[in-house]
Amino acid sequence: MNKENYNELHVLWDASHSAGSPTYLVRKSILKKRIVNTLNSFNDNTLSVLDVGCGTGDYFPIFKKCNVNYCGIDVSDYAITKLRNKYPCDKFYCLDLFSYKTIKRYNLILLSEVLEHIADQNKFLKKINYLLKIDGILIISVP
């Protein structure tokens, strides 16, 4: 899928999910609880989180409230623009995972509704593994 398709997808996603898709709302509720429980399980005060496919920021308020070192990436400039307008001082980047260059390793990586869009999942998960600290946690949700 190309960048224009992802922008279109996010516009449609916003319209349909803001109305309250029942299955999405259930997944979102469960995932929010999982994220909070996971964050509470860490003893480290300097938690680092990478939110791959952060979209328009459904889970960002949880991370902001927990005061973690957060980085959100998404291929949709529509989604990133929306996030930057809502949270101007935070770290949101419009790029794909393979374009994300860093030496940083993360305590927690979130892939919410992302993996099903990836053509080469093995290569993608190897990159995720590389970015995850040895004792880090990966949370994945798919429809």
PDB file of C-alpha atoms in Angstrom:
ATOM      1  CA  MET A   1       0.000   0.000   0.000  1.00  0.00           C
ATOM      2  CA  ASN A   2       1.390   3.420  -0.862  1.00  0.00           C
ATOM      3  CA  LYS A   3       1.375   6.617   1.212  1.00  0.00           C
ATOM      4  CA  GLU A   4      -1.754   8.015  -0.454  1.00  0.00           C
ATOM      5  CA  ASN A   5      -3.640   4.832   0.367  1.00  0.00           C
ATOM      6  CA  TYR A   6      -2.640   5.103   4.037  1.00  0.00           C
ATOM      7  CA  ASN A   7      -3.789   8.712   4.166  1.00  0.00           C
ATOM      8  CA  GLU A   8      -7.137   7.680   2.657  1.00  0.00           C
ATOM      9  CA  LEU A   9      -7.335   4.783   5.099  1.00  0.00           C
ATOM     10  CA  HIS A  10      -6.816   7.108   8.077  1.00  0.00           C
ATOM     11  CA  VAL A  11      -9.547   9.475   6.915  1.00  0.00           C
ATOM     12  CA  LEU A  12     -11.963   6.535   6.587  1.00  0.00           C
ATOM     13  CA  TRP A  13     -10.723   5.055   9.867  1.00  0.00           C
ATOM     14  CA  ASP A  14     -11.428   8.303  11.714  1.00  0.00           C
ATOM     15  CA  ALA A  15     -14.928   8.516  10.291  1.00  0.00           C
ATOM     16  CA  SER A  16     -15.928   4.919  11.012  1.00  0.00           C
ATOM     17  CA  HIS A  17     -14.241   4.471  14.378  1.00  0.00           C
ATOM     18  CA  SER A  18     -15.237   7.763  15.883  1.00  0.00           C
ATOM     19  CA  ALA A  19     -18.806   6.549  15.385  1.00  0.00           C
ATOM     20  CA  GLY A  20     -17.906   3.490  17.448  1.00  0.00           C
ATOM     21  CA  SER A  21     -17.217   0.258  15.606  1.00  0.00           C
ATOM     22  CA  PRO A  22     -18.155  -2.286  18.314  1.00  0.00           C
ATOM     23  CA  THR A  23     -15.313  -4.719  17.633  1.00  0.00           C
ATOM     24  CA  TYR A  24     -12.733  -1.936  17.506  1.00  0.00           C
ATOM     25  CA  LEU A  25     -14.006  -0.420  20.753  1.00  0.00           C
ATOM     26  CA  VAL A  26     -13.710  -3.789  22.512  1.00  0.00           C
ATOM     27  CA  ARG A  27     -10.157  -4.346  21.198  1.00  0.00           C
ATOM     28  CA  LYS A  28      -9.198  -0.799  22.146  1.00  0.00           C
ATOM     29  CA  SER A  29     -10.544  -1.199  25.687  1.00  0.00           C
ATOM     30  CA  ILE A  30      -8.710  -4.490  26.201  1.00  0.00           C
ATOM     31  CA  LEU A  31      -5.494  -3.097  24.743  1.00  0.00           C
ATOM     32  CA  LYS A  32      -5.630   0.016  26.955  1.00  0.00           C
ATOM     33  CA  LYS A  33      -5.830  -2.201  30.048  1.00  0.00           C
ATOM     34  CA  ARG A  34      -2.945  -4.333  28.763  1.00  0.00           C
ATOM     35  CA  ILE A  35      -0.803  -1.248  28.148  1.00  0.00           C
ATOM     36  CA  VAL A  36      -1.479   0.167  31.626  1.00  0.00           C
ATOM     37  CA  ASN A  37      -0.734  -3.196  33.281  1.00  0.00           C
ATOM     38  CA  THR A  38       2.462  -3.547  31.273  1.00  0.00           C
ATOM     39  CA  LEU A  39       3.657  -0.044  32.119  1.00  0.00           C
ATOM     40  CA  ASN A  40       2.930  -0.694  35.801  1.00  0.00           C
ATOM     41  CA  SER A  41       4.997  -3.897  35.694  1.00  0.00           C
ATOM     42  CA  PHE A  42       8.213  -2.005  34.949  1.00  0.00           C
ATOM     43  CA  ASN A  43      10.362  -0.829  37.863  1.00  0.00           C
ATOM     44  CA  ASP A  44      12.301   1.574  35.666  1.00  0.00           C
ATOM     45  CA  ASN A  45      11.447   5.290  35.940  1.00  0.00           C
ATOM     46  CA  THR A  46      12.838   6.009  32.477  1.00  0.00           C
ATOM     47  CA  LEU A  47      10.599   3.842  30.313  1.00  0.00           C
ATOM     48  CA  SER A  48      10.978   4.159  26.575  1.00  0.00           C
ATOM     49  CA  VAL A  49       8.072   3.371  24.249  1.00  0.00           C
ATOM     50  CA  LEU A  50       7.940   3.031  20.476  1.00  0.00           C
ATOM     51  CA  ASP A  51       4.424   3.133  19.037  1.00  0.00           C
ATOM     52  CA  VAL A  52       4.687   1.767  15.486  1.00  0.00           C
ATOM     53  CA  GLY A  53       1.650   2.773  13.454  1.00  0.00           C
ATOM     54  CA  CYS A  54       0.610   5.283  16.102  1.00  0.00           C
ATOM     55  CA  GLY A  55      -2.148   6.569  13.815  1.00  0.00           C
ATOM     56  CA  THR A  56      -4.060   9.469  15.300  1.00  0.00           C
ATOM     57  CA  GLY A  57      -2.942   8.639  18.838  1.00  0.00           C
ATOM     58  CA  ASP A  58      -5.537   6.360  20.416  1.00  0.00           C
ATOM     59  CA  TYR A  59      -3.064   5.175  23.063  1.00  0.00           C
ATOM     60  CA  PHE A  60      -0.845   8.241  23.368  1.00  0.00           C
ATOM     61  CA  PRO A  61      -2.755   9.760  26.354  1.00  0.00           C
ATOM     62  CA  ILE A  62      -1.907   6.646  28.413  1.00  0.00           C
ATOM     63  CA  PHE A  63       1.793   7.013  27.650  1.00  0.00           C
ATOM     64  CA  LYS A  64       1.714  10.770  28.267  1.00  0.00           C
ATOM     65  CA  LYS A  65       0.015  10.266  31.637  1.00  0.00           C
ATOM     66  CA  CYS A  66       2.681   7.720  32.632  1.00  0.00           C
ATOM     67  CA  ASN A  67       5.416  10.180  31.618  1.00  0.00           C
ATOM     68  CA  VAL A  68       7.335   7.705  29.448  1.00  0.00           C
ATOM     69  CA  ASN A  69       9.937   8.566  26.823  1.00  0.00           C
ATOM     70  CA  TYR A  70       7.600   8.156  23.836  1.00  0.00           C
ATOM     71  CA  CYS A  71       8.158   7.993  20.093  1.00  0.00           C
ATOM     72  CA  GLY A  72       5.302   7.442  17.638  1.00  0.00           C
ATOM     73  CA  ILE A  73       5.781   6.633  13.964  1.00  0.00           C
ATOM     74  CA  ASP A  74       3.254   6.228  11.171  1.00  0.00           C
ATOM     75  CA  VAL A  75       3.402   6.286   7.369  1.00  0.00           C
ATOM     76  CA  SER A  76       0.328   8.527   7.157  1.00  0.00           C
ATOM     77  CA  ASP A  77       1.125  12.221   7.118  1.00  0.00           C
ATOM     78  CA  TYR A  78      -2.603  12.827   7.720  1.00  0.00           C
ATOM     79  CA  ALA A  79      -2.379  10.961  11.048  1.00  0.00           C
ATOM     80  CA  ILE A  80       0.913  12.548  12.106  1.00  0.00           C
ATOM     81  CA  THR A  81      -0.323  16.055  11.255  1.00  0.00           C
ATOM     82  CA  LYS A  82      -3.427  15.441  13.344  1.00  0.00           C
ATOM     83  CA  LEU A  83      -1.303  14.249  16.280  1.00  0.00           C
ATOM     84  CA  ARG A  84       1.129  17.148  16.050  1.00  0.00           C
ATOM     85  CA  ASN A  85      -1.790  19.597  16.062  1.00  0.00           C
ATOM     86  CA  LYS A  86      -3.238  17.987  19.180  1.00  0.00           C
ATOM     87  CA  TYR A  87       0.093  17.403  20.987  1.00  0.00           C
ATOM     88  CA  PRO A  88       2.604  19.873  19.491  1.00  0.00           C
ATOM     89  CA  CYS A  89       5.513  19.187  21.848  1.00  0.00           C
ATOM     90  CA  ASP A  90       5.659  15.426  21.470  1.00  0.00           C
ATOM     91  CA  LYS A  91       7.636  13.085  19.218  1.00  0.00           C
ATOM     92  CA  PHE A  92       5.659  11.902  16.195  1.00  0.00           C
ATOM     93  CA  TYR A  93       7.373  11.025  12.935  1.00  0.00           C
ATOM     94  CA  CYS A  94       5.948  10.360   9.489  1.00  0.00           C
ATOM     95  CA  LEU A  95       7.989   7.414   8.252  1.00  0.00           C
ATOM     96  CA  ASP A  96       7.954   3.648   8.025  1.00  0.00           C
ATOM     97  CA  LEU A  97       9.813   1.380  10.414  1.00  0.00           C
ATOM     98  CA  PHE A  98      12.623   0.643   7.963  1.00  0.00           C
ATOM     99  CA  SER A  99      13.314   4.366   7.537  1.00  0.00           C
ATOM    100  CA  TYR A 100      13.516   4.854  11.306  1.00  0.00           C
ATOM    101  CA  LYS A 101      17.209   5.100  12.144  1.00  0.00           C
ATOM    102  CA  THR A 102      18.158   5.062  15.797  1.00  0.00           C
ATOM    103  CA  ILE A 103      20.576   3.427  18.203  1.00  0.00           C
ATOM    104  CA  LYS A 104      17.936   3.613  20.933  1.00  0.00           C
ATOM    105  CA  ARG A 105      16.371   0.441  22.336  1.00  0.00           C
ATOM    106  CA  TYR A 106      12.873   0.416  23.798  1.00  0.00           C
ATOM    107  CA  ASN A 107      11.302  -1.118  26.919  1.00  0.00           C
ATOM    108  CA  LEU A 108       7.953  -1.397  25.165  1.00  0.00           C
ATOM    109  CA  ILE A 109       6.978  -1.511  21.507  1.00  0.00           C
ATOM    110  CA  LEU A 110       3.319  -1.320  20.515  1.00  0.00           C
ATOM    111  CA  LEU A 111       1.970  -2.626  17.192  1.00  0.00           C
ATOM    112  CA  SER A 112      -1.749  -1.958  17.214  1.00  0.00           C
ATOM    113  CA  GLU A 113      -3.611  -2.869  14.022  1.00  0.00           C
ATOM    114  CA  VAL A 114      -0.341  -2.742  12.040  1.00  0.00           C
ATOM    115  CA  LEU A 115       1.033  -6.216  11.368  1.00  0.00           C
ATOM    116  CA  GLU A 116      -1.733  -7.165   8.939  1.00  0.00           C
ATOM    117  CA  HIS A 117      -0.601  -4.325   6.627  1.00  0.00           C
ATOM    118  CA  ILE A 118       3.016  -5.503   6.398  1.00  0.00           C
ATOM    119  CA  ALA A 119       4.104  -7.403   3.283  1.00  0.00           C
ATOM    120  CA  ASP A 120       7.330  -8.877   4.708  1.00  0.00           C
ATOM    121  CA  GLN A 121       6.387  -9.643   8.295  1.00  0.00           C
ATOM    122  CA  ASN A 122       9.582 -11.594   9.021  1.00  0.00           C
ATOM    123  CA  LYS A 123      11.792  -8.655   8.058  1.00  0.00           C
ATOM    124  CA  PHE A 124       9.510  -6.277   9.959  1.00  0.00           C
ATOM    125  CA  LEU A 125       9.597  -8.361  13.155  1.00  0.00           C
ATOM    126  CA  LYS A 126      13.390  -8.677  12.926  1.00  0.00           C
ATOM    127  CA  LYS A 127      13.605  -4.874  12.932  1.00  0.00           C
ATOM    128  CA  ILE A 128      11.217  -4.772  15.915  1.00  0.00           C
ATOM    129  CA  ASN A 129      13.388  -7.311  17.727  1.00  0.00           C
ATOM    130  CA  TYR A 130      16.456  -5.175  17.022  1.00  0.00           C
ATOM    131  CA  LEU A 131      14.744  -2.099  18.546  1.00  0.00           C
ATOM    132  CA  LEU A 132      13.456  -3.930  21.626  1.00  0.00           C
ATOM    133  CA  LYS A 133      15.593  -4.102  24.764  1.00  0.00           C
ATOM    134  CA  ILE A 134      16.543  -7.626  25.817  1.00  0.00           C
ATOM    135  CA  ASP A 135      14.010  -7.526  28.674  1.00  0.00           C
ATOM    136  CA  GLY A 136      11.546  -5.418  26.666  1.00  0.00           C
ATOM    137  CA  ILE A 137       7.937  -6.217  25.878  1.00  0.00           C
ATOM    138  CA  LEU A 138       6.199  -6.257  22.519  1.00  0.00           C
ATOM    139  CA  ILE A 139       2.422  -5.787  22.454  1.00  0.00           C
ATOM    140  CA  ILE A 140       0.662  -6.739  19.210  1.00  0.00           C
ATOM    141  CA  SER A 141      -3.014  -6.475  18.352  1.00  0.00           C
ATOM    142  CA  VAL A 142      -4.561  -7.405  15.021  1.00  0.00           C
ATOM    143  CA  PRO A 143      -8.187  -7.350  13.911  1.00  0.00           C
TER     144      PRO A 143
END
